[in-house]
mmCIF file of C-alpha atoms and ligand atoms in Angstrom:
data_model
loop_
_atom_site.group_PDB
_atom_site.id
_atom_site.type_symbol
_atom_site.label_atom_id
_atom_site.label_comp_id
_atom_site.label_asym_id
_atom_site.label_seq_id
_atom_site.Cartn_x
_atom_site.Cartn_y
_atom_site.Cartn_z
ATOM 1 C CA UNK T 1 10.070 54.231 -34.526
ATOM 2 C CA UNK T 2 10.608 57.074 -36.968
ATOM 3 C CA UNK T 3 12.955 56.588 -39.863
ATOM 4 C CA UNK T 4 15.140 59.345 -38.282
ATOM 5 C CA UNK T 5 15.599 57.275 -35.125
ATOM 6 C CA UNK T 6 16.419 54.154 -37.148
ATOM 7 C CA UNK T 7 18.906 56.136 -39.211
ATOM 8 C CA UNK T 8 20.538 57.610 -36.097
ATOM 9 C CA UNK T 9 20.786 54.174 -34.539
ATOM 10 C CA UNK T 10 22.301 52.808 -37.753
ATOM 11 C CA UNK T 11 24.861 55.610 -37.919
ATOM 12 C CA UNK T 12 25.737 55.203 -34.254
ATOM 13 C CA UNK T 13 26.214 51.470 -34.747
ATOM 14 C CA UNK T 14 28.424 52.002 -37.808
ATOM 15 C CA UNK T 15 30.467 54.618 -35.995
ATOM 16 C CA UNK T 16 31.020 52.388 -33.028
ATOM 17 C CA UNK T 17 31.937 49.521 -35.381
ATOM 18 C CA UNK T 18 34.340 51.800 -37.215
ATOM 19 C CA UNK T 19 35.859 52.874 -33.912
ATOM 20 C CA UNK T 20 36.288 49.260 -32.936
ATOM 21 C CA UNK T 21 37.584 48.047 -36.272
ATOM 22 C CA UNK T 22 41.283 48.819 -35.960
ATOM 23 C CA UNK T 23 41.308 47.509 -32.398
ATOM 24 C CA UNK T 24 39.464 44.365 -33.396
ATOM 25 C CA UNK T 25 41.972 43.784 -36.210
ATOM 26 C CA UNK T 26 44.996 44.157 -33.942
ATOM 27 C CA UNK T 27 43.436 41.806 -31.401
ATOM 28 C CA UNK T 28 42.512 39.144 -33.935
ATOM 29 C CA UNK T 29 44.201 35.923 -32.836
ATOM 30 C CA UNK T 30 47.461 35.252 -34.637
ATOM 31 C CA UNK T 31 47.697 31.709 -35.907
ATOM 32 C CA UNK T 32 51.097 30.281 -36.726
ATOM 33 C CA UNK T 33 52.280 26.699 -36.976
ATOM 34 C CA UNK T 34 54.437 25.402 -34.086
ATOM 35 C CA UNK T 35 57.835 27.126 -34.253
ATOM 36 C CA UNK T 36 59.749 23.875 -34.547
ATOM 37 C CA UNK T 37 57.590 22.645 -37.410
ATOM 38 C CA UNK T 38 58.985 25.092 -39.963
ATOM 39 C CA UNK T 39 62.324 26.416 -38.646
ATOM 40 C CA UNK T 40 65.422 25.216 -40.518
ATOM 41 C CA UNK T 41 67.214 24.741 -37.179
ATOM 42 C CA UNK T 42 66.295 23.386 -33.718
ATOM 43 C CA UNK T 43 64.239 25.847 -31.653
ATOM 44 C CA UNK T 44 64.661 26.137 -27.898
ATOM 45 C CA UNK T 45 63.573 27.924 -24.777
ATOM 46 C CA UNK T 46 64.911 28.192 -21.252
ATOM 47 C CA UNK T 47 62.880 26.538 -18.536
ATOM 48 C CA UNK T 48 62.661 26.136 -14.770
ATOM 49 C CA UNK T 49 61.635 22.714 -13.493
ATOM 50 C CA UNK T 50 58.683 24.137 -11.504
ATOM 51 C CA UNK T 51 57.183 25.612 -14.695
ATOM 52 C CA UNK T 52 56.581 22.061 -15.894
ATOM 53 C CA UNK T 53 53.962 21.716 -13.112
ATOM 54 C CA UNK T 54 51.632 23.918 -15.171
ATOM 55 C CA UNK T 55 50.066 21.508 -17.685
ATOM 56 C CA UNK T 56 49.058 24.262 -20.130
ATOM 57 C CA UNK T 57 52.579 25.650 -20.204
ATOM 58 C CA UNK T 58 54.163 22.199 -20.448
ATOM 59 C CA UNK T 59 51.920 21.525 -23.456
ATOM 60 C CA UNK T 60 52.953 24.827 -25.085
ATOM 61 C CA UNK T 61 56.625 23.942 -24.595
ATOM 62 C CA UNK T 62 56.256 20.427 -25.961
ATOM 63 C CA UNK T 63 54.349 21.725 -28.984
ATOM 64 C CA UNK T 64 56.577 24.678 -29.875
ATOM 65 C CA UNK T 65 60.210 23.792 -29.213
ATOM 66 C CA UNK T 66 62.676 20.987 -29.838
ATOM 67 C CA UNK T 67 65.245 21.876 -27.170
ATOM 68 C CA UNK T 68 65.287 23.002 -23.524
ATOM 69 C CA UNK T 69 67.943 24.823 -21.481
ATOM 70 C CA UNK T 70 67.625 25.105 -17.691
ATOM 71 C CA UNK T 71 67.301 28.826 -16.934
ATOM 72 C CA UNK T 72 69.454 28.495 -13.805
ATOM 73 C CA UNK T 73 69.197 24.983 -12.364
ATOM 74 C CA UNK T 74 72.421 23.785 -13.996
ATOM 75 C CA UNK T 75 74.391 26.764 -12.747
ATOM 76 C CA UNK T 76 76.846 26.246 -9.913
ATOM 77 C CA UNK T 77 74.661 28.339 -7.552
ATOM 78 C CA UNK T 78 72.053 25.581 -7.784
ATOM 79 C CA UNK T 79 74.124 22.432 -8.212
ATOM 80 C CA UNK T 80 76.987 23.007 -5.748
ATOM 81 C CA UNK T 81 76.119 22.708 -2.059
ATOM 82 C CA UNK T 82 77.918 24.353 0.870
ATOM 83 C CA UNK T 83 79.653 21.087 1.814
ATOM 84 C CA UNK T 84 80.841 20.487 -1.734
ATOM 85 C CA UNK T 85 78.067 18.018 -2.587
ATOM 86 C CA UNK T 86 75.894 18.344 -5.684
ATOM 87 C CA UNK T 87 72.131 18.428 -6.236
ATOM 88 C CA UNK T 88 70.521 17.435 -9.496
ATOM 89 C CA UNK T 89 66.809 17.119 -8.698
ATOM 90 C CA UNK T 90 65.640 20.017 -10.877
ATOM 91 C CA UNK T 91 67.863 19.348 -13.911
ATOM 92 C CA UNK T 92 66.938 15.664 -13.644
ATOM 93 C CA UNK T 93 63.262 16.654 -13.982
ATOM 94 C CA UNK T 94 64.004 18.728 -17.056
ATOM 95 C CA UNK T 95 66.069 15.870 -18.499
ATOM 96 C CA UNK T 96 63.136 13.488 -17.958
ATOM 97 C CA UNK T 97 60.716 15.906 -19.647
ATOM 98 C CA UNK T 98 63.090 16.148 -22.612
ATOM 99 C CA UNK T 99 63.349 12.366 -22.854
ATOM 100 C CA UNK T 100 59.563 11.929 -22.606
ATOM 101 C CA UNK T 101 58.894 14.493 -25.348
ATOM 102 C CA UNK T 102 61.811 13.829 -27.678
ATOM 103 C CA UNK T 103 63.471 17.198 -27.007
ATOM 104 C CA UNK T 104 67.179 17.990 -26.984
ATOM 105 C CA UNK T 105 68.641 19.101 -23.656
ATOM 106 C CA UNK T 106 71.203 21.939 -23.572
ATOM 107 C CA UNK T 107 73.545 22.471 -20.595
ATOM 108 C CA UNK T 108 73.997 26.003 -19.208
ATOM 109 C CA UNK T 109 76.597 26.685 -17.779
ATOM 110 C CA UNK T 110 79.841 25.286 -16.319
ATOM 111 C CA UNK T 111 82.262 28.220 -15.902
ATOM 112 C CA UNK T 112 80.775 31.654 -15.161
ATOM 113 C CA UNK T 113 82.647 34.617 -13.644
ATOM 114 C CA UNK T 114 79.464 35.482 -11.695
ATOM 115 C CA UNK T 115 79.683 32.403 -9.459
ATOM 116 C CA UNK T 116 81.822 32.828 -6.339
ATOM 117 C CA UNK T 117 80.994 29.873 -4.061
ATOM 118 C CA UNK T 118 82.522 29.753 -0.567
ATOM 119 C CA UNK T 119 83.595 26.180 -1.191
ATOM 120 C CA UNK T 120 86.045 27.370 -3.868
ATOM 121 C CA UNK T 121 86.984 30.632 -2.162
ATOM 122 C CA UNK T 122 88.247 28.607 0.797
ATOM 123 C CA UNK T 123 90.564 26.735 -1.545
ATOM 124 C CA UNK T 124 92.102 29.812 -3.130
ATOM 125 C CA UNK T 125 95.796 30.610 -2.637
ATOM 126 C CA UNK T 126 99.158 28.968 -3.170
ATOM 127 C CA UNK T 127 98.775 26.388 -0.395
ATOM 128 C CA UNK T 128 95.568 25.064 -1.936
ATOM 129 C CA UNK T 129 96.498 25.224 -5.618
ATOM 130 C CA UNK T 130 96.025 21.509 -6.223
ATOM 131 C CA UNK T 131 92.892 21.319 -4.026
ATOM 132 C CA UNK T 132 91.267 24.079 -6.103
ATOM 133 C CA UNK T 133 92.210 22.379 -9.351
ATOM 134 C CA UNK T 134 90.949 19.004 -8.121
ATOM 135 C CA UNK T 135 87.604 20.433 -6.965
ATOM 136 C CA UNK T 136 87.154 22.275 -10.272
ATOM 137 C CA UNK T 137 87.919 19.125 -12.247
ATOM 138 C CA UNK T 138 85.635 17.047 -10.014
ATOM 139 C CA UNK T 139 82.741 19.483 -10.503
ATOM 140 C CA UNK T 140 82.912 19.642 -14.300
ATOM 141 C CA UNK T 141 83.497 15.906 -14.612
ATOM 142 C CA UNK T 142 80.554 15.077 -12.328
ATOM 143 C CA UNK T 143 78.057 17.468 -13.928
ATOM 144 C CA UNK T 144 78.905 16.685 -17.542
ATOM 145 C CA UNK T 145 79.303 12.984 -16.750
ATOM 146 C CA UNK T 146 75.880 12.742 -15.136
ATOM 147 C CA UNK T 147 74.181 13.845 -18.349
ATOM 148 C CA UNK T 148 76.520 12.081 -20.770
ATOM 149 C CA UNK T 149 74.582 11.156 -23.884
ATOM 150 C CA UNK T 150 71.531 13.114 -22.665
ATOM 151 C CA UNK T 151 72.789 16.697 -22.857
ATOM 152 C CA UNK T 152 73.635 17.443 -26.471
ATOM 153 C CA UNK T 153 75.822 20.500 -25.851
ATOM 154 C CA UNK T 154 77.199 22.776 -23.111
ATOM 155 C CA UNK T 155 77.911 26.440 -22.581
ATOM 156 C CA UNK T 156 81.291 25.609 -21.074
ATOM 157 C CA UNK T 157 82.374 29.236 -20.542
ATOM 158 C CA UNK T 158 79.774 31.991 -20.220
ATOM 159 C CA UNK T 159 80.169 35.793 -20.370
ATOM 160 C CA UNK T 160 83.950 35.976 -20.233
ATOM 161 C CA UNK T 161 84.416 39.364 -21.914
ATOM 162 C CA UNK T 162 84.304 42.610 -19.881
ATOM 163 C CA UNK T 163 81.394 45.010 -20.467
ATOM 164 C CA UNK T 164 83.611 47.624 -22.129
ATOM 165 C CA UNK T 165 84.617 44.908 -24.583
ATOM 166 C CA UNK T 166 88.326 45.424 -24.029
ATOM 167 C CA UNK T 167 89.469 42.353 -22.146
ATOM 168 C CA UNK T 168 88.816 38.962 -20.600
ATOM 169 C CA UNK T 169 87.248 39.061 -17.144
ATOM 170 C CA UNK T 170 89.077 38.217 -13.953
ATOM 171 C CA UNK T 171 87.178 35.768 -11.761
ATOM 172 C CA UNK T 172 87.574 33.277 -8.964
ATOM 173 C CA UNK T 173 88.397 30.765 -11.692
ATOM 174 C CA UNK T 174 91.107 32.852 -13.350
ATOM 175 C CA UNK T 175 92.614 33.547 -9.911
ATOM 176 C CA UNK T 176 92.674 29.868 -9.036
ATOM 177 C CA UNK T 177 93.841 28.441 -12.349
ATOM 178 C CA UNK T 178 95.056 31.176 -14.686
ATOM 179 C CA UNK T 179 93.485 33.497 -17.251
ATOM 180 C CA UNK T 180 93.443 31.167 -20.241
ATOM 181 C CA UNK T 181 94.222 27.900 -18.464
ATOM 182 C CA UNK T 182 90.995 27.732 -16.433
ATOM 183 C CA UNK T 183 89.003 27.903 -19.671
ATOM 184 C CA UNK T 184 91.207 25.549 -21.693
ATOM 185 C CA UNK T 185 91.068 23.047 -18.831
ATOM 186 C CA UNK T 186 87.258 23.286 -18.612
ATOM 187 C CA UNK T 187 86.863 22.395 -22.305
ATOM 188 C CA UNK T 188 89.277 19.518 -21.922
ATOM 189 C CA UNK T 189 87.442 18.180 -18.847
ATOM 190 C CA UNK T 190 83.997 18.516 -20.430
ATOM 191 C CA UNK T 191 85.176 16.752 -23.584
ATOM 192 C CA UNK T 192 86.675 13.894 -21.583
ATOM 193 C CA UNK T 193 83.449 13.508 -19.566
ATOM 194 C CA UNK T 194 81.231 13.435 -22.670
ATOM 195 C CA UNK T 195 83.051 13.238 -26.009
ATOM 196 C CA UNK T 196 79.700 13.488 -27.822
ATOM 197 C CA UNK T 197 78.709 16.879 -26.394
ATOM 198 C CA UNK T 198 79.170 20.021 -28.501
ATOM 199 C CA UNK T 199 81.109 22.583 -26.468
ATOM 200 C CA UNK T 200 80.261 26.300 -26.725
ATOM 201 C CA UNK T 201 81.587 29.705 -25.686
ATOM 202 C CA UNK T 202 78.729 32.143 -25.014
ATOM 203 C CA UNK T 203 78.411 35.902 -24.425
ATOM 204 C CA UNK T 204 76.132 38.965 -24.615
ATOM 205 C CA UNK T 205 76.126 42.426 -26.261
ATOM 206 C CA UNK T 206 77.985 41.032 -29.253
ATOM 207 C CA UNK T 207 75.487 42.817 -31.553
ATOM 208 C CA UNK T 208 75.547 46.251 -29.924
ATOM 209 C CA UNK T 209 79.273 46.301 -29.160
ATOM 210 C CA UNK T 210 81.540 45.289 -32.082
ATOM 211 C CA UNK T 211 84.628 45.849 -29.919
ATOM 212 C CA UNK T 212 83.355 43.248 -27.451
ATOM 213 C CA UNK T 213 82.660 40.936 -30.397
ATOM 214 C CA UNK T 214 86.252 41.335 -31.591
ATOM 215 C CA UNK T 215 87.606 40.439 -28.150
ATOM 216 C CA UNK T 216 85.206 37.475 -27.995
ATOM 217 C CA UNK T 217 86.439 36.185 -31.362
ATOM 218 C CA UNK T 218 90.022 36.679 -30.166
ATOM 219 C CA UNK T 219 89.292 34.554 -27.095
ATOM 220 C CA UNK T 220 87.804 31.807 -29.283
ATOM 221 C CA UNK T 221 90.954 31.809 -31.406
ATOM 222 C CA UNK T 222 93.198 31.742 -28.332
ATOM 223 C CA UNK T 223 91.287 28.736 -26.983
ATOM 224 C CA UNK T 224 91.557 26.872 -30.280
ATOM 225 C CA UNK T 225 95.267 27.671 -30.483
ATOM 226 C CA UNK T 226 95.728 26.292 -26.954
ATOM 227 C CA UNK T 227 94.112 23.040 -28.104
ATOM 228 C CA UNK T 228 90.745 23.469 -26.351
ATOM 229 C CA UNK T 229 87.960 21.386 -27.940
ATOM 230 C CA UNK T 230 85.803 24.459 -28.555
ATOM 231 C CA UNK T 231 83.151 23.595 -31.138
ATOM 232 C CA UNK T 232 80.666 26.445 -31.189
ATOM 233 C CA UNK T 233 79.969 30.101 -30.462
ATOM 234 C CA UNK T 234 76.778 31.469 -28.936
ATOM 235 C CA UNK T 235 75.439 34.990 -28.981
ATOM 236 C CA UNK T 236 72.859 35.505 -26.248
ATOM 237 C CA UNK T 237 71.039 38.255 -28.195
ATOM 238 C CA UNK T 238 69.445 39.941 -25.192
ATOM 239 C CA UNK T 239 68.792 43.099 -27.188
ATOM 240 C CA UNK T 240 66.682 46.235 -26.867
ATOM 241 C CA UNK T 241 64.037 47.183 -29.414
ATOM 242 C CA UNK T 242 66.090 50.192 -30.560
ATOM 243 C CA UNK T 243 69.048 48.070 -31.730
ATOM 244 C CA UNK T 244 70.183 49.209 -35.176
ATOM 245 C CA UNK T 245 68.905 47.089 -38.063
ATOM 246 C CA UNK T 246 71.717 44.916 -39.423
ATOM 247 C CA UNK T 247 73.566 44.563 -36.099
ATOM 248 C CA UNK T 248 72.328 41.014 -35.465
ATOM 249 C CA UNK T 249 73.140 39.929 -39.020
ATOM 250 C CA UNK T 250 76.667 41.308 -38.708
ATOM 251 C CA UNK T 251 77.219 39.506 -35.387
ATOM 252 C CA UNK T 252 75.957 36.147 -36.665
ATOM 253 C CA UNK T 253 78.150 36.413 -39.793
ATOM 254 C CA UNK T 254 81.201 37.274 -37.719
ATOM 255 C CA UNK T 255 80.629 34.383 -35.336
ATOM 256 C CA UNK T 256 80.323 31.997 -38.278
ATOM 257 C CA UNK T 257 83.631 33.133 -39.763
ATOM 258 C CA UNK T 258 85.675 30.610 -37.754
ATOM 259 C CA UNK T 259 83.665 27.722 -39.219
ATOM 260 C CA UNK T 260 82.382 26.592 -35.794
ATOM 261 C CA UNK T 261 78.723 25.948 -34.973
ATOM 262 C CA UNK T 262 76.687 29.050 -34.144
ATOM 263 C CA UNK T 263 73.710 29.566 -31.869
ATOM 264 C CA UNK T 264 71.385 32.363 -30.940
ATOM 265 C CA UNK T 265 71.343 31.290 -27.359
ATOM 266 C CA UNK T 266 69.041 33.475 -25.197
ATOM 267 C CA UNK T 267 67.107 35.848 -27.409
ATOM 268 C CA UNK T 268 64.643 38.390 -26.067
ATOM 269 C CA UNK T 269 63.918 41.953 -27.190
ATOM 270 C CA UNK T 270 63.250 44.389 -24.364
ATOM 271 C CA UNK T 271 60.818 47.263 -24.887
ATOM 272 C CA UNK T 272 61.274 48.660 -21.382
ATOM 273 C CA UNK T 273 65.058 49.021 -21.549
ATOM 274 C CA UNK T 274 64.808 51.486 -24.443
ATOM 275 C CA UNK T 275 65.564 54.911 -22.965
ATOM 276 C CA UNK T 276 63.259 57.888 -23.459
ATOM 277 C CA UNK T 277 59.534 58.318 -23.237
ATOM 278 C CA UNK T 278 59.217 59.466 -26.837
ATOM 279 C CA UNK T 279 59.019 55.893 -28.086
ATOM 280 C CA UNK T 280 55.480 54.739 -28.692
ATOM 281 C CA UNK T 281 54.858 51.214 -27.574
ATOM 282 C CA UNK T 282 53.412 50.302 -30.975
ATOM 283 C CA UNK T 283 56.640 51.477 -32.665
ATOM 284 C CA UNK T 284 58.742 49.497 -30.252
ATOM 285 C CA UNK T 285 56.615 46.420 -30.890
ATOM 286 C CA UNK T 286 57.182 46.787 -34.644
ATOM 287 C CA UNK T 287 60.916 47.107 -34.108
ATOM 288 C CA UNK T 288 60.832 44.104 -31.789
ATOM 289 C CA UNK T 289 59.151 42.027 -34.491
ATOM 290 C CA UNK T 290 61.704 43.203 -37.080
ATOM 291 C CA UNK T 291 64.625 42.219 -34.828
ATOM 292 C CA UNK T 292 63.243 38.737 -34.194
ATOM 293 C CA UNK T 293 62.749 38.370 -37.951
ATOM 294 C CA UNK T 294 66.285 39.580 -38.663
ATOM 295 C CA UNK T 295 67.749 37.062 -36.210
ATOM 296 C CA UNK T 296 65.776 34.199 -37.770
ATOM 297 C CA UNK T 297 67.002 35.140 -41.241
ATOM 298 C CA UNK T 298 70.579 35.582 -40.101
ATOM 299 C CA UNK T 299 70.769 32.103 -38.593
ATOM 300 C CA UNK T 300 68.887 30.528 -41.506
ATOM 301 C CA UNK T 301 71.430 32.148 -43.851
ATOM 302 C CA UNK T 302 74.325 30.114 -42.453
ATOM 303 C CA UNK T 303 75.386 26.775 -43.940
ATOM 304 C CA UNK T 304 73.190 24.024 -42.476
ATOM 305 C CA UNK T 305 76.046 22.359 -40.568
ATOM 306 C CA UNK T 306 76.761 25.599 -38.666
ATOM 307 C CA UNK T 307 73.211 26.282 -37.426
ATOM 308 C CA UNK T 308 73.064 24.722 -33.982
ATOM 309 C CA UNK T 309 69.844 26.186 -32.579
ATOM 310 C CA UNK T 310 67.795 29.316 -31.935
ATOM 311 C CA UNK T 311 66.866 29.559 -28.251
ATOM 312 C CA UNK T 312 64.482 32.134 -26.779
ATOM 313 C CA UNK T 313 65.016 33.141 -23.133
ATOM 314 C CA UNK T 314 61.458 32.076 -22.340
ATOM 315 C CA UNK T 315 58.319 31.649 -24.421
ATOM 316 C CA UNK T 316 55.692 33.685 -22.532
ATOM 317 C CA UNK T 317 56.259 37.307 -21.501
ATOM 318 C CA UNK T 318 55.018 36.554 -17.984
ATOM 319 C CA UNK T 319 57.985 34.244 -17.403
ATOM 320 C CA UNK T 320 60.737 36.491 -18.656
ATOM 321 C CA UNK T 321 63.579 37.414 -16.315
ATOM 322 C CA UNK T 322 63.118 40.990 -17.628
ATOM 323 C CA UNK T 323 59.690 41.174 -15.964
ATOM 324 C CA UNK T 324 61.460 41.218 -12.595
ATOM 325 C CA UNK T 325 63.272 44.353 -13.722
ATOM 326 C CA UNK T 326 60.188 46.027 -15.237
ATOM 327 C CA UNK T 327 56.685 44.616 -14.893
ATOM 328 C CA UNK T 328 55.622 46.323 -18.149
ATOM 329 C CA UNK T 329 58.218 44.668 -20.370
ATOM 330 C CA UNK T 330 57.068 42.135 -22.958
ATOM 331 C CA UNK T 331 60.214 40.780 -24.616
ATOM 332 C CA UNK T 332 59.130 37.369 -25.961
ATOM 333 C CA UNK T 333 57.074 35.754 -28.761
ATOM 334 C CA UNK T 334 54.021 34.721 -26.711
ATOM 335 C CA UNK T 335 51.853 36.898 -24.466
ATOM 336 C CA UNK T 336 50.937 36.196 -20.853
ATOM 337 C CA UNK T 337 48.192 33.806 -21.944
ATOM 338 C CA UNK T 338 50.499 31.858 -24.252
ATOM 339 C CA UNK T 339 49.102 33.409 -27.453
ATOM 340 C CA UNK T 340 51.496 34.224 -30.302
ATOM 341 C CA UNK T 341 52.250 37.959 -30.668
ATOM 342 C CA UNK T 342 53.063 39.927 -33.854
ATOM 343 C CA UNK T 343 56.734 39.187 -33.126
ATOM 344 C CA UNK T 344 55.981 35.464 -33.493
ATOM 345 C CA UNK T 345 54.234 36.074 -36.806
ATOM 346 C CA UNK T 346 57.234 38.097 -38.031
ATOM 347 C CA UNK T 347 59.633 35.317 -36.987
ATOM 348 C CA UNK T 348 57.492 32.839 -38.920
ATOM 349 C CA UNK T 349 57.250 35.053 -42.029
ATOM 350 C CA UNK T 350 61.028 35.501 -42.055
ATOM 351 C CA UNK T 351 61.488 31.743 -42.298
ATOM 352 C CA UNK T 352 58.825 31.095 -44.946
ATOM 353 C CA UNK T 353 60.407 29.597 -48.074
HETATM 354 C C1 XIL F 401 69.356 34.741 -15.869
HETATM 355 C C2 XIL F 401 68.091 33.997 -15.524
HETATM 356 O O1 XIL F 401 67.120 34.256 -16.504
HETATM 357 C C3 XIL F 401 67.608 34.445 -14.193
HETATM 358 O O2 XIL F 401 66.505 33.651 -13.805
HETATM 359 C C4 XIL F 401 68.725 34.332 -13.157
HETATM 360 O O3 XIL F 401 68.311 34.838 -11.968
HETATM 361 C C5 XIL F 401 69.928 35.127 -13.612
HETATM 362 O O4 XIL F 401 70.325 34.648 -14.862
HETATM 363 N N1 XIL F 401 72.771 35.624 -19.447
HETATM 364 C C6 XIL F 401 72.860 34.318 -19.083
HETATM 365 C C7 XIL F 401 71.761 33.714 -18.317
HETATM 366 O O5 XIL F 401 73.799 33.606 -19.474
HETATM 367 O O6 XIL F 401 72.215 32.716 -17.453
HETATM 368 C C8 XIL F 401 70.991 34.755 -17.573
HETATM 369 O O7 XIL F 401 69.858 34.137 -17.014
HETATM 370 C C9 XIL F 401 70.563 35.875 -18.475
HETATM 371 C C10 XIL F 401 71.769 36.573 -19.030
#
C-alpha cells in the first residue's frame, strides 16, 4: 500500500470520526443517581396497575420514586359501577406494590367536574336531593375509608377553575349540592374517613395563566373560610416547552403564600404542543430541561414543611398520556427504553447542593 493510500485512509477515518463525534457525545449514556436518592422532597410518578406487569418498568419505578399516584384507577369512572357498586382491584394492586416497596400512595381524585356518572345523574333534582347527598357521602367515605392509613394524601377536588381563569366550574356536583358546599362537604367527609390523610386542591395552567391562579387561590381561601380541612395546594404543571422562564417559580411561590403544603402534582413538558414549525427540536429539548430544572429549584426553595412531593405524570416517554395526542411528543425524564434524558440530568443538577 502506498503512503498516499494510507494517508487517504487515515484522513477518511478521522473525518468520519469527526462527523460522528458530536452525535456520539449527545448519545453518550446519561448516568444520574436514582431521583429519590438526592431530592429534598418525595418524588412520585403516576402509574396504571397493568404497567406493573412489566418487570423492567416495575424495577425502574421502585428504584426511582418514593410515591405512586394511580393515573386513572382511583377516578370515579373506574371505581363507580353502573349499579352504584365500587371496584378496587386495580388500586388495590398499586397499594400492594407501594406496601411491598416502601412507597407512599397518593389518591387521585375524589371530586372532578369531568365525571358525570349516570348513577348520580339519575339522582339529580329536588325530589332526590337527599339521595344525591347520601350517595356522594357514601362514595367519598367508602373510597377514602378503604385506604385509611395507606393513602397518605388525596386530591379531594381537581380542576375546579374554568379555562379562562375567571370562575369556578359548574358540574354535576355543584348542581346537586351547591357551588361551594359540594367541595366543603367533600373535604369534611374525606377528613372524617381518614383524619391522617393530607387533603389537597389541584389544578392546571396555574403557571401560564396568572388570572386562573388568582381564582384558584381565592377558592382555597373560600374553602378555608368555610371551615374545610384543606391542607395543601397542587399545581399539575402540564406545561409546554415554550413556557416563559420564571412562570413556574412564580406559581410555586404564590401557592406557598397561604402556608399550606405545596406539590408539583403531574409535571410533564410537551414539545409537540408548542405551536409553529420554526422551533428546532434540540432547542425545545433544552427549554424542556430548563423548565424541569426550574420546577425542581422552585419546590426545593420552599420551607421543608411545605414541600409535599414532586410527581411526574409518568417516567418514560412511551407511557405519557401526551403520546396519544401526538406520537412524536417526548415530555418526560426517561426515554422509551427507560434511559435518563438530558432533562433528567438538568433536574438532578438543579438539586445538587
Ligand atoms: C389523564 C390520564 O393521564 C389519562 O390516562 C386519562 O385518560 C385522562 O386523564 N389532569 C389530571 C389527570 O388531573 O387526571 C389527567 O390524567 C391529566 C390532566
